[in-house]
PDB file of C-alpha atoms and ligand atoms in Angstrom:
ATOM      1  CA  UNK A  21      54.997  57.005  80.814  1.00 90.00           C
ATOM      2  CA  UNK A  22      54.160  60.136  82.771  1.00 95.00           C
ATOM      3  CA  UNK A  23      50.705  61.392  82.251  1.00 97.00           C
ATOM      4  CA  UNK A  24      50.926  65.708  82.317  1.00 98.00           C
ATOM      5  CA  UNK A  25      48.320  67.635  81.503  1.00 98.00           C
ATOM      6  CA  UNK A  26      48.193  71.268  81.211  1.00 98.00           C
ATOM      7  CA  UNK A  27      45.145  73.689  82.107  1.00 98.00           C
ATOM      8  CA  UNK A  28      44.292  75.452  78.958  1.00 98.00           C
ATOM      9  CA  UNK A  29      45.592  78.744  80.019  1.00 98.00           C
ATOM     10  CA  UNK A  30      49.362  77.148  81.000  1.00 98.00           C
ATOM     11  CA  UNK A  31      49.258  75.308  77.447  1.00 98.00           C
ATOM     12  CA  UNK A  32      48.639  78.624  75.798  1.00 98.00           C
ATOM     13  CA  UNK A  33      51.464  80.572  77.491  1.00 98.00           C
ATOM     14  CA  UNK A  34      53.436  77.467  76.822  1.00 98.00           C
ATOM     15  CA  UNK A  35      53.389  78.107  72.960  1.00 97.00           C
ATOM     16  CA  UNK A  36      53.639  81.725  73.411  1.00 97.00           C
ATOM     17  CA  UNK A  37      56.281  81.981  75.571  1.00 96.00           C
ATOM     18  CA  UNK A  38      54.559  84.219  78.843  1.00 98.00           C
ATOM     19  CA  UNK A  39      56.017  83.809  81.996  1.00 98.00           C
ATOM     20  CA  UNK A  40      54.631  80.902  83.831  1.00 98.00           C
ATOM     21  CA  UNK A  41      54.200  80.818  88.313  1.00 99.00           C
ATOM     22  CA  UNK A  42      54.032  77.537  89.652  1.00 98.00           C
ATOM     23  CA  UNK A  43      51.757  77.221  92.779  1.00 98.00           C
ATOM     24  CA  UNK A  44      51.525  74.380  94.646  1.00 98.00           C
ATOM     25  CA  UNK A  45      48.061  72.749  95.784  1.00 98.00           C
ATOM     26  CA  UNK A  46      48.665  71.263 100.112  1.00 96.00           C
ATOM     27  CA  UNK A  47      48.542  74.983 100.971  1.00 93.00           C
ATOM     28  CA  UNK A  48      45.027  74.360  99.825  1.00 95.00           C
ATOM     29  CA  UNK A  49      44.381  70.745 100.810  1.00 95.00           C
ATOM     30  CA  UNK A  50      46.342  70.675 104.554  1.00 92.00           C
ATOM     31  CA  UNK A  51      46.789  74.262 105.089  1.00 88.00           C
ATOM     32  CA  UNK A  52      43.307  75.803 104.914  1.00 88.00           C
ATOM     33  CA  UNK A  53      39.639  75.233 105.681  1.00 88.00           C
ATOM     34  CA  UNK A  54      37.046  74.694 103.138  1.00 92.00           C
ATOM     35  CA  UNK A  55      35.969  77.097 101.176  1.00 93.00           C
ATOM     36  CA  UNK A  56      38.421  79.778 101.561  1.00 91.00           C
ATOM     37  CA  UNK A  57      41.358  77.533 100.455  1.00 95.00           C
ATOM     38  CA  UNK A  58      39.357  77.427  96.946  1.00 97.00           C
ATOM     39  CA  UNK A  59      38.775  81.208  97.017  1.00 96.00           C
ATOM     40  CA  UNK A  60      42.347  81.989  98.352  1.00 95.00           C
ATOM     41  CA  UNK A  61      43.369  79.698  95.366  1.00 97.00           C
ATOM     42  CA  UNK A  62      41.641  81.576  93.139  1.00 97.00           C
ATOM     43  CA  UNK A  63      42.726  85.057  94.476  1.00 97.00           C
ATOM     44  CA  UNK A  64      46.314  84.202  93.996  1.00 98.00           C
ATOM     45  CA  UNK A  65      46.136  83.016  90.675  1.00 98.00           C
ATOM     46  CA  UNK A  66      44.492  85.925  89.811  1.00 98.00           C
ATOM     47  CA  UNK A  67      47.589  88.209  91.516  1.00 98.00           C
ATOM     48  CA  UNK A  68      50.126  86.175  89.517  1.00 98.00           C
ATOM     49  CA  UNK A  69      48.014  87.048  86.409  1.00 98.00           C
ATOM     50  CA  UNK A  70      47.566  90.445  87.388  1.00 98.00           C
ATOM     51  CA  UNK A  71      51.466  90.977  87.337  1.00 98.00           C
ATOM     52  CA  UNK A  72      51.883  89.772  84.098  1.00 98.00           C
ATOM     53  CA  UNK A  73      52.501  86.228  84.110  1.00 98.00           C
ATOM     54  CA  UNK A  74      50.045  82.611  84.253  1.00 98.00           C
ATOM     55  CA  UNK A  75      49.736  80.878  86.970  1.00 98.00           C
ATOM     56  CA  UNK A  76      50.270  76.569  86.997  1.00 98.00           C
ATOM     57  CA  UNK A  77      48.854  75.422  90.328  1.00 98.00           C
ATOM     58  CA  UNK A  78      49.974  71.946  90.699  1.00 98.00           C
ATOM     59  CA  UNK A  79      48.093  68.350  91.424  1.00 98.00           C
ATOM     60  CA  UNK A  80      48.293  65.031  90.956  1.00 98.00           C
ATOM     61  CA  UNK A  81      44.632  63.822  90.089  1.00 98.00           C
ATOM     62  CA  UNK A  82      44.050  59.845  89.600  1.00 97.00           C
ATOM     63  CA  UNK A  83      47.332  59.326  88.356  1.00 98.00           C
ATOM     64  CA  UNK A  84      47.892  62.528  86.125  1.00 98.00           C
ATOM     65  CA  UNK A  85      50.079  65.578  86.567  1.00 98.00           C
ATOM     66  CA  UNK A  86      47.954  68.257  86.472  1.00 98.00           C
ATOM     67  CA  UNK A  87      50.374  71.770  85.520  1.00 98.00           C
ATOM     68  CA  UNK A  88      47.635  74.412  86.104  1.00 98.00           C
ATOM     69  CA  UNK A  89      44.132  73.326  87.454  1.00 98.00           C
ATOM     70  CA  UNK A  90      40.758  74.169  85.805  1.00 97.00           C
ATOM     71  CA  UNK A  91      38.350  76.291  87.977  1.00 96.00           C
ATOM     72  CA  UNK A  92      36.227  72.428  88.435  1.00 96.00           C
ATOM     73  CA  UNK A  93      38.999  70.268  89.286  1.00 97.00           C
ATOM     74  CA  UNK A  94      40.110  73.305  91.837  1.00 97.00           C
ATOM     75  CA  UNK A  95      36.851  73.590  93.604  1.00 97.00           C
ATOM     76  CA  UNK A  96      36.635  69.390  93.443  1.00 97.00           C
ATOM     77  CA  UNK A  97      40.216  69.598  95.175  1.00 97.00           C
ATOM     78  CA  UNK A  98      39.381  72.018  97.947  1.00 97.00           C
ATOM     79  CA  UNK A  99      36.636  70.192  99.071  1.00 96.00           C
ATOM     80  CA  UNK A 100      37.935  66.418  98.995  1.00 95.00           C
ATOM     81  CA  UNK A 101      38.615  65.082 102.777  1.00 89.00           C
ATOM     82  CA  UNK A 102      41.074  61.974 101.453  1.00 88.00           C
ATOM     83  CA  UNK A 103      43.917  63.691  99.315  1.00 96.00           C
ATOM     84  CA  UNK A 104      47.324  62.488  99.782  1.00 97.00           C
ATOM     85  CA  UNK A 105      50.142  65.027 100.515  1.00 96.00           C
ATOM     86  CA  UNK A 106      52.993  64.218  98.085  1.00 98.00           C
ATOM     87  CA  UNK A 107      56.522  64.735  98.686  1.00 98.00           C
ATOM     88  CA  UNK A 108      59.468  63.687  97.186  1.00 98.00           C
ATOM     89  CA  UNK A 109      59.339  60.132  98.610  1.00 98.00           C
ATOM     90  CA  UNK A 110      55.513  59.492  97.335  1.00 96.00           C
ATOM     91  CA  UNK A 111      55.325  61.896  94.207  1.00 98.00           C
ATOM     92  CA  UNK A 112      56.087  58.833  91.658  1.00 98.00           C
ATOM     93  CA  UNK A 113      54.022  56.392  93.864  1.00 98.00           C
ATOM     94  CA  UNK A 114      51.192  58.347  93.351  1.00 98.00           C
ATOM     95  CA  UNK A 115      51.703  58.909  89.622  1.00 98.00           C
ATOM     96  CA  UNK A 116      52.024  55.358  89.048  1.00 98.00           C
ATOM     97  CA  UNK A 117      49.275  53.865  91.130  1.00 97.00           C
ATOM     98  CA  UNK A 118      46.773  56.408  90.119  1.00 97.00           C
ATOM     99  CA  UNK A 119      46.204  58.311  92.997  1.00 97.00           C
ATOM    100  CA  UNK A 120      45.015  61.709  94.291  1.00 97.00           C
ATOM    101  CA  UNK A 121      47.228  64.119  95.948  1.00 98.00           C
ATOM    102  CA  UNK A 122      48.326  67.696  96.553  1.00 98.00           C
ATOM    103  CA  UNK A 123      51.667  68.377  95.903  1.00 98.00           C
ATOM    104  CA  UNK A 124      54.087  70.284  98.923  1.00 97.00           C
ATOM    105  CA  UNK A 125      57.061  72.412  98.445  1.00 98.00           C
ATOM    106  CA  UNK A 126      59.254  69.628  97.530  1.00 98.00           C
ATOM    107  CA  UNK A 127      56.753  67.989  95.099  1.00 98.00           C
ATOM    108  CA  UNK A 128      55.563  70.991  93.169  1.00 98.00           C
ATOM    109  CA  UNK A 129      59.368  71.677  93.027  1.00 98.00           C
ATOM    110  CA  UNK A 130      59.859  68.483  90.722  1.00 98.00           C
ATOM    111  CA  UNK A 131      56.558  69.016  88.944  1.00 98.00           C
ATOM    112  CA  UNK A 132      57.985  72.893  88.221  1.00 98.00           C
ATOM    113  CA  UNK A 133      61.097  71.167  86.356  1.00 98.00           C
ATOM    114  CA  UNK A 134      59.345  68.344  84.647  1.00 98.00           C
ATOM    115  CA  UNK A 135      56.879  71.426  82.898  1.00 98.00           C
ATOM    116  CA  UNK A 136      59.727  73.736  82.628  1.00 98.00           C
ATOM    117  CA  UNK A 137      58.784  76.438  85.126  1.00 98.00           C
ATOM    118  CA  UNK A 138      61.597  78.128  87.025  1.00 98.00           C
ATOM    119  CA  UNK A 139      59.682  79.995  89.522  1.00 98.00           C
ATOM    120  CA  UNK A 140      57.279  78.887  92.388  1.00 98.00           C
ATOM    121  CA  UNK A 141      55.233  80.811  94.949  1.00 98.00           C
ATOM    122  CA  UNK A 142      53.963  79.340  98.333  1.00 97.00           C
ATOM    123  CA  UNK A 143      53.449  80.867 101.923  1.00 95.00           C
ATOM    124  CA  UNK A 144      55.678  79.237 103.775  1.00 93.00           C
ATOM    125  CA  UNK A 145      58.107  76.358 103.426  1.00 95.00           C
ATOM    126  CA  UNK A 146      58.584  73.050 105.705  1.00 94.00           C
ATOM    127  CA  UNK A 147      61.612  73.030 107.653  1.00 96.00           C
ATOM    128  CA  UNK A 148      63.461  71.872 110.971  1.00 97.00           C
ATOM    129  CA  UNK A 149      60.395  71.311 113.661  1.00 93.00           C
ATOM    130  CA  UNK A 150      60.953  72.346 117.288  1.00 90.00           C
ATOM    131  CA  UNK A 151      62.131  69.197 118.956  1.00 92.00           C
ATOM    132  CA  UNK A 152      63.876  67.921 115.839  1.00 95.00           C
ATOM    133  CA  UNK A 153      66.865  66.688 118.203  1.00 96.00           C
ATOM    134  CA  UNK A 154      64.380  64.355 119.405  1.00 93.00           C
ATOM    135  CA  UNK A 155      62.177  64.068 116.586  1.00 92.00           C
ATOM    136  CA  UNK A 156      64.561  63.846 113.407  1.00 95.00           C
ATOM    137  CA  UNK A 157      61.586  66.104 111.998  1.00 95.00           C
ATOM    138  CA  UNK A 158      62.982  68.207 109.394  1.00 97.00           C
ATOM    139  CA  UNK A 159      61.021  68.959 105.689  1.00 96.00           C
ATOM    140  CA  UNK A 160      61.911  67.306 102.773  1.00 97.00           C
ATOM    141  CA  UNK A 161      61.689  70.929 101.249  1.00 98.00           C
ATOM    142  CA  UNK A 162      65.119  71.727 102.308  1.00 98.00           C
ATOM    143  CA  UNK A 163      66.511  69.065 100.751  1.00 98.00           C
ATOM    144  CA  UNK A 164      64.295  69.838  97.429  1.00 98.00           C
ATOM    145  CA  UNK A 165      65.826  73.122  97.289  1.00 98.00           C
ATOM    146  CA  UNK A 166      69.338  72.091  97.235  1.00 98.00           C
ATOM    147  CA  UNK A 167      69.055  69.904  94.135  1.00 98.00           C
ATOM    148  CA  UNK A 168      65.894  71.187  92.277  1.00 98.00           C
ATOM    149  CA  UNK A 169      66.582  74.318  90.354  1.00 98.00           C
ATOM    150  CA  UNK A 170      63.559  76.359  90.895  1.00 98.00           C
ATOM    151  CA  UNK A 171      63.624  79.725  92.768  1.00 98.00           C
ATOM    152  CA  UNK A 172      60.883  79.437  95.661  1.00 98.00           C
ATOM    153  CA  UNK A 173      59.116  82.506  97.069  1.00 98.00           C
ATOM    154  CA  UNK A 174      58.100  82.259 100.296  1.00 98.00           C
ATOM    155  CA  UNK A 175      57.760  84.510 103.237  1.00 97.00           C
ATOM    156  CA  UNK A 176      60.223  83.294 105.388  1.00 92.00           C
ATOM    157  CA  UNK A 177      59.757  80.326 107.202  1.00 87.00           C
ATOM    158  CA  UNK A 178      57.131  79.857 109.707  1.00 84.00           C
ATOM    159  CA  UNK A 179      57.239  80.261 113.554  1.00 80.00           C
ATOM    160  CA  UNK A 180      56.170  76.825 114.129  1.00 86.00           C
ATOM    161  CA  UNK A 181      59.453  75.787 113.405  1.00 92.00           C
ATOM    162  CA  UNK A 182      62.814  76.230 114.871  1.00 95.00           C
ATOM    163  CA  UNK A 183      64.176  79.241 112.523  1.00 95.00           C
ATOM    164  CA  UNK A 184      67.869  79.263 113.294  1.00 96.00           C
ATOM    165  CA  UNK A 185      68.089  75.431 112.827  1.00 97.00           C
ATOM    166  CA  UNK A 186      65.928  75.638 109.265  1.00 97.00           C
ATOM    167  CA  UNK A 187      68.727  78.141 108.116  1.00 98.00           C
ATOM    168  CA  UNK A 188      71.706  75.918 109.312  1.00 98.00           C
ATOM    169  CA  UNK A 189      69.968  73.135 107.175  1.00 98.00           C
ATOM    170  CA  UNK A 190      69.581  75.686 104.148  1.00 98.00           C
ATOM    171  CA  UNK A 191      73.446  77.021 104.475  1.00 98.00           C
ATOM    172  CA  UNK A 192      74.499  72.991 104.954  1.00 98.00           C
ATOM    173  CA  UNK A 193      72.651  72.115 101.905  1.00 98.00           C
ATOM    174  CA  UNK A 194      74.340  75.268  99.782  1.00 98.00           C
ATOM    175  CA  UNK A 195      70.254  76.899  99.151  1.00 98.00           C
ATOM    176  CA  UNK A 196      71.000  80.177  98.736  1.00 98.00           C
ATOM    177  CA  UNK A 197      68.718  82.254 100.859  1.00 98.00           C
ATOM    178  CA  UNK A 198      67.818  85.770  99.653  1.00 98.00           C
ATOM    179  CA  UNK A 199      65.628  88.095 101.568  1.00 98.00           C
ATOM    180  CA  UNK A 200      63.697  90.514  99.708  1.00 98.00           C
ATOM    181  CA  UNK A 201      64.245  94.123 100.029  1.00 98.00           C
ATOM    182  CA  UNK A 202      65.788  93.998 103.763  1.00 98.00           C
ATOM    183  CA  UNK A 203      68.496  92.543 106.030  1.00 98.00           C
ATOM    184  CA  UNK A 204      66.384  90.506 108.262  1.00 96.00           C
ATOM    185  CA  UNK A 205      64.795  86.771 107.822  1.00 96.00           C
ATOM    186  CA  UNK A 206      61.265  87.168 107.683  1.00 95.00           C
ATOM    187  CA  UNK A 207      59.383  85.046 109.958  1.00 91.00           C
ATOM    188  CA  UNK A 208      56.115  84.282 107.815  1.00 93.00           C
ATOM    189  CA  UNK A 209      53.616  86.110 110.004  1.00 92.00           C
ATOM    190  CA  UNK A 210      55.771  88.769 110.979  1.00 92.00           C
ATOM    191  CA  UNK A 211      57.682  91.002 108.636  1.00 94.00           C
ATOM    192  CA  UNK A 212      61.124  90.734 110.643  1.00 92.00           C
ATOM    193  CA  UNK A 213      63.030  88.514 113.109  1.00 91.00           C
ATOM    194  CA  UNK A 214      66.346  88.828 115.100  1.00 92.00           C
ATOM    195  CA  UNK A 215      68.146  86.818 112.262  1.00 95.00           C
ATOM    196  CA  UNK A 216      69.911  88.074 109.697  1.00 96.00           C
ATOM    197  CA  UNK A 217      69.235  86.708 106.234  1.00 97.00           C
ATOM    198  CA  UNK A 218      72.619  84.880 104.611  1.00 98.00           C
ATOM    199  CA  UNK A 219      71.597  87.427 101.145  1.00 98.00           C
ATOM    200  CA  UNK A 220      69.493  90.686 100.448  1.00 98.00           C
ATOM    201  CA  UNK A 221      68.642  91.376  96.754  1.00 98.00           C
ATOM    202  CA  UNK A 222      66.373  94.113  96.370  1.00 98.00           C
ATOM    203  CA  UNK A 223      64.836  93.573  92.923  1.00 98.00           C
ATOM    204  CA  UNK A 224      63.285  90.615  90.758  1.00 98.00           C
ATOM    205  CA  UNK A 225      65.783  91.350  88.017  1.00 98.00           C
ATOM    206  CA  UNK A 226      68.763  90.453  90.430  1.00 98.00           C
ATOM    207  CA  UNK A 227      67.000  87.256  91.626  1.00 98.00           C
ATOM    208  CA  UNK A 228      66.396  85.941  88.350  1.00 98.00           C
ATOM    209  CA  UNK A 229      70.157  86.773  87.104  1.00 98.00           C
ATOM    210  CA  UNK A 230      71.458  84.665  90.574  1.00 98.00           C
ATOM    211  CA  UNK A 231      68.979  81.995  89.425  1.00 98.00           C
ATOM    212  CA  UNK A 232      70.514  82.012  86.259  1.00 98.00           C
ATOM    213  CA  UNK A 233      74.058  81.940  87.393  1.00 98.00           C
ATOM    214  CA  UNK A 234      73.941  79.153  89.587  1.00 97.00           C
ATOM    215  CA  UNK A 235      72.729  77.321  86.378  1.00 96.00           C
ATOM    216  CA  UNK A 236      76.121  78.461  84.182  1.00 97.00           C
ATOM    217  CA  UNK A 237      78.315  77.166  86.690  1.00 97.00           C
ATOM    218  CA  UNK A 238      76.969  74.081  86.733  1.00 97.00           C
ATOM    219  CA  UNK A 239      75.122  74.178  90.496  1.00 96.00           C
ATOM    220  CA  UNK A 240      71.760  72.205  90.774  1.00 95.00           C
ATOM    221  CA  UNK A 241      69.231  73.273  93.036  1.00 97.00           C
ATOM    222  CA  UNK A 242      67.262  76.367  93.397  1.00 98.00           C
ATOM    223  CA  UNK A 243      66.909  79.759  95.440  1.00 98.00           C
ATOM    224  CA  UNK A 244      64.887  80.648  98.893  1.00 98.00           C
ATOM    225  CA  UNK A 245      63.397  84.349  98.157  1.00 98.00           C
ATOM    226  CA  UNK A 246      62.312  85.004 101.548  1.00 98.00           C
ATOM    227  CA  UNK A 247      59.385  88.031 100.529  1.00 98.00           C
ATOM    228  CA  UNK A 248      58.255  89.731 104.242  1.00 97.00           C
ATOM    229  CA  UNK A 249      54.677  89.802 104.669  1.00 97.00           C
ATOM    230  CA  UNK A 250      53.427  93.134 104.270  1.00 97.00           C
ATOM    231  CA  UNK A 251      53.574  95.582 107.366  1.00 95.00           C
ATOM    232  CA  UNK A 252      49.610  95.952 107.443  1.00 96.00           C
ATOM    233  CA  UNK A 253      48.903  92.551 107.489  1.00 96.00           C
ATOM    234  CA  UNK A 254      51.499  91.007 109.938  1.00 94.00           C
ATOM    235  CA  UNK A 255      50.970  89.646 113.608  1.00 92.00           C
ATOM    236  CA  UNK A 256      53.623  90.526 116.229  1.00 86.00           C
ATOM    237  CA  UNK A 257      55.780  87.909 117.432  1.00 84.00           C
ATOM    238  CA  UNK A 258      55.010  88.156 120.848  1.00 86.00           C
ATOM    239  CA  UNK A 259      51.311  87.717 120.270  1.00 89.00           C
ATOM    240  CA  UNK A 260      51.711  84.508 118.443  1.00 90.00           C
ATOM    241  CA  UNK A 261      54.579  82.994 120.601  1.00 89.00           C
ATOM    242  CA  UNK A 262      52.163  81.562 123.109  1.00 94.00           C
ATOM    243  CA  UNK A 263      49.875  80.388 120.807  1.00 94.00           C
ATOM    244  CA  UNK A 264      52.341  78.734 118.965  1.00 92.00           C
ATOM    245  CA  UNK A 265      53.708  76.880 122.350  1.00 93.00           C
ATOM    246  CA  UNK A 266      50.252  75.579 123.084  1.00 95.00           C
ATOM    247  CA  UNK A 267      49.339  74.347 119.767  1.00 95.00           C
ATOM    248  CA  UNK A 268      53.001  72.539 119.518  1.00 92.00           C
ATOM    249  CA  UNK A 269      52.312  70.998 123.207  1.00 94.00           C
ATOM    250  CA  UNK A 270      49.079  69.745 122.407  1.00 96.00           C
ATOM    251  CA  UNK A 271      50.624  68.180 118.945  1.00 94.00           C
ATOM    252  CA  UNK A 272      53.450  66.452 121.163  1.00 92.00           C
ATOM    253  CA  UNK A 273      50.588  65.659 124.247  1.00 95.00           C
ATOM    254  CA  UNK A 274      48.114  63.506 120.972  1.00 96.00           C
ATOM    255  CA  UNK A 275      51.548  62.044 119.429  1.00 93.00           C
ATOM    256  CA  UNK A 276      50.608  63.900 116.094  1.00 93.00           C
ATOM    257  CA  UNK A 277      53.895  62.842 113.682  1.00 90.00           C
ATOM    258  CA  UNK A 278      55.255  62.777 110.440  1.00 89.00           C
ATOM    259  CA  UNK A 279      53.027  64.431 107.681  1.00 90.00           C
ATOM    260  CA  UNK A 280      50.554  65.503 110.008  1.00 91.00           C
ATOM    261  CA  UNK A 281      52.506  67.916 112.192  1.00 91.00           C
ATOM    262  CA  UNK A 282      52.492  70.324 109.923  1.00 88.00           C
ATOM    263  CA  UNK A 283      48.643  70.822 109.156  1.00 90.00           C
ATOM    264  CA  UNK A 284      48.002  69.924 112.932  1.00 94.00           C
ATOM    265  CA  UNK A 285      49.473  73.136 113.716  1.00 92.00           C
ATOM    266  CA  UNK A 286      48.353  75.429 111.310  1.00 90.00           C
ATOM    267  CA  UNK A 287      44.997  74.494 111.971  1.00 91.00           C
ATOM    268  CA  UNK A 288      45.520  74.344 115.629  1.00 94.00           C
ATOM    269  CA  UNK A 289      46.894  78.256 115.242  1.00 93.00           C
ATOM    270  CA  UNK A 290      44.054  79.177 113.054  1.00 92.00           C
ATOM    271  CA  UNK A 291      41.667  78.483 115.981  1.00 93.00           C
ATOM    272  CA  UNK A 292      43.313  79.850 118.716  1.00 94.00           C
ATOM    273  CA  UNK A 293      43.679  83.273 116.749  1.00 94.00           C
ATOM    274  CA  UNK A 294      40.155  83.212 115.979  1.00 93.00           C
ATOM    275  CA  UNK A 295      41.316  83.138 112.133  1.00 91.00           C
ATOM    276  CA  UNK A 296      43.788  85.719 112.260  1.00 93.00           C
ATOM    277  CA  UNK A 297      46.526  84.109 111.401  1.00 91.00           C
ATOM    278  CA  UNK A 298      44.542  82.823 107.909  1.00 92.00           C
ATOM    279  CA  UNK A 299      43.949  86.174 107.187  1.00 94.00           C
ATOM    280  CA  UNK A 300      48.089  87.253 107.408  1.00 94.00           C
ATOM    281  CA  UNK A 301      48.860  83.877 105.592  1.00 94.00           C
ATOM    282  CA  UNK A 302      46.175  84.985 102.809  1.00 94.00           C
ATOM    283  CA  UNK A 303      47.909  88.335 102.315  1.00 97.00           C
ATOM    284  CA  UNK A 304      51.731  86.521 102.514  1.00 97.00           C
ATOM    285  CA  UNK A 305      50.815  83.974  99.709  1.00 97.00           C
ATOM    286  CA  UNK A 306      49.088  86.794  97.677  1.00 97.00           C
ATOM    287  CA  UNK A 307      52.198  89.133  98.116  1.00 98.00           C
ATOM    288  CA  UNK A 308      54.887  86.181  97.213  1.00 98.00           C
ATOM    289  CA  UNK A 309      52.500  85.262  93.761  1.00 98.00           C
ATOM    290  CA  UNK A 310      52.939  89.122  92.504  1.00 98.00           C
ATOM    291  CA  UNK A 311      57.167  89.277  93.754  1.00 98.00           C
ATOM    292  CA  UNK A 312      57.339  85.461  91.769  1.00 98.00           C
ATOM    293  CA  UNK A 313      55.312  86.923  88.346  1.00 98.00           C
ATOM    294  CA  UNK A 314      57.845  89.333  88.325  1.00 98.00           C
ATOM    295  CA  UNK A 315      60.890  87.510  88.871  1.00 98.00           C
ATOM    296  CA  UNK A 316      59.228  84.941  86.290  1.00 98.00           C
ATOM    297  CA  UNK A 317      59.160  87.982  83.894  1.00 98.00           C
ATOM    298  CA  UNK A 318      62.353  89.015  84.391  1.00 98.00           C
ATOM    299  CA  UNK A 319      63.688  84.963  83.989  1.00 98.00           C
ATOM    300  CA  UNK A 320      62.175  85.473  80.618  1.00 97.00           C
ATOM    301  CA  UNK A 321      64.212  88.562  79.290  1.00 96.00           C
ATOM    302  CA  UNK A 322      67.323  86.581  80.020  1.00 94.00           C
TER     303      UNK A 322
HETATM  304  N1  LIG B  12      53.131  76.731 104.849  1.00 62.17           N
HETATM  305  C1  LIG B  12      52.054  77.086 104.958  1.00 62.17           C
HETATM  306  N2  LIG B  12      51.087  76.134 104.805  1.00 62.17           N
HETATM  307  C2  LIG B  12      51.151  75.268 104.261  1.00 62.17           C
HETATM  308  C3  LIG B  12      52.513  74.672 104.161  1.00 62.17           C
HETATM  309  C4  LIG B  12      53.429  75.159 104.662  1.00 62.17           C
HETATM  310  O1  LIG B  12      51.893  78.208 105.475  1.00 62.17           O
HETATM  311  O2  LIG B  12      49.937  74.073 104.082  1.00 62.17           O
HETATM  312  C5  LIG B  12      52.384  73.194 103.499  1.00 62.17           C
HETATM  313  C6  LIG B  12      53.380  72.954 102.298  1.00 62.17           C
HETATM  314  O3  LIG B  12      53.151  72.484 101.215  1.00 62.17           O
HETATM  315  C7  LIG B  12      54.807  72.491 102.409  1.00 62.17           C
HETATM  316  C8  LIG B  12      54.481  71.738 103.657  1.00 62.17           C
HETATM  317  O4  LIG B  12      55.985  71.979 101.592  1.00 62.17           O
HETATM  318  O5  LIG B  12      53.649  72.281 104.528  1.00 62.17           O
HETATM  319  C9  LIG B  12      55.720  71.188 104.759  1.00 62.17           C
HETATM  320  O6  LIG B  12      55.123  69.991 105.355  1.00 62.17           O
HETATM  321  P1  LIG B  12      56.321  69.175 105.817  1.00 62.17           P
HETATM  322  O7  LIG B  12      56.369  70.128 107.180  1.00 62.17           O
HETATM  323  O8  LIG B  12      55.473  67.960 106.337  1.00 62.17           O
HETATM  324  O9  LIG B  12      57.533  68.930 105.070  1.00 62.17           O
HETATM  325 MN1  LIG B  13      57.897  66.693 108.444  1.00 62.17          MN
END
C-alpha cells in the first residue's frame, strides 16, 4: 500500500549490507535558502560517504516515499516553493493523497524505521519553544524520540528553544540524551552550555551498543546524541542572544505560529547574522553526518 522508492545507491547498500545513515529534508526546504540548501545537502551526503556509509535523504514526492534522493530530485525539491513540512501528524496523509513534502526529524525517524535504518543525522531537533507555557508549542520530534527506535545525531537543541524545558520533556518521555565527548549539553551554534547532559559517551561503539540494548530490553524509542559543533565554527552564545531575542519578538508581533515558527526564526537569524548562522549550521550538520556514519558502522558490527 505504501509506495517506497530507493535511490540506486541505497538499494545497492541494502543488498550489500552497507551501513546507511538517514538524512532529513526539512532542513533543505525550510531550514536553509536556495541554492545553499542543495549544495549543503550534497556535501552532507558526501560526508556520510567519506566516512564509509551510504546517505539516505528522505522526502515524499507525489505520494511516494523516497529513501535516498537522486540528484535531480534533490535539486527540484530544493528549488520548490510549496513543499509541505511533514511531521508525524501529516506524514500518512501526504502519502495517501499523493502530496509532496519534506520530512522533519519526526517524519524522518518514521521513514527510517520503515526502511530499516537505525541512525539519522540532522542539525538540531525541534523542542520546547520559549513561551510554551502560553503557546503549548512543543515539537513532535520529542515524542517521536520516545517511540521510534532511531538514534538521532544533532548538535543539541537550538538556542531559539527553551533548552532546559526541552531537556525536561525528553527526560519525562524517557529519551536517552547523550552528549558526545563532553559533559555539557551542546547548544547548537555553541559547543557547550551551562546545562549538563544526562548521559555522556565518548565513542560511536558505546552509542551503538546503547541503542541495541534499548531494543534488547524491549524499550521502544530512540536516542538523542548531542554532538558539539567544532570549536572553530561556533558562534558565542552572548553574540547570538540579542539576535534570537529580536527574531523571537518579531515572530510574536507577527503572530507566527505552528509549523511556521522554526523556519521563521532560522531565516531571521540568518539575516541578522549576515549569513554567519548558516555557516555554523552547515559545519555542525556535516560534523553530525560523520559521527552518524561511525555509529552506523558500529551498529552493523553488532
Ligand atoms: N533544526 C535546524 N534546521 C531545521 C530544523 C531543525 O537547524 O530546519 C527542522 C527539523 O526538520 C525539525 C523541525 O524536525 O525543524 C522542527 O520543527 P517544529 O519546531 O515545527 O517541530
Ligand atoms: Mn512547533
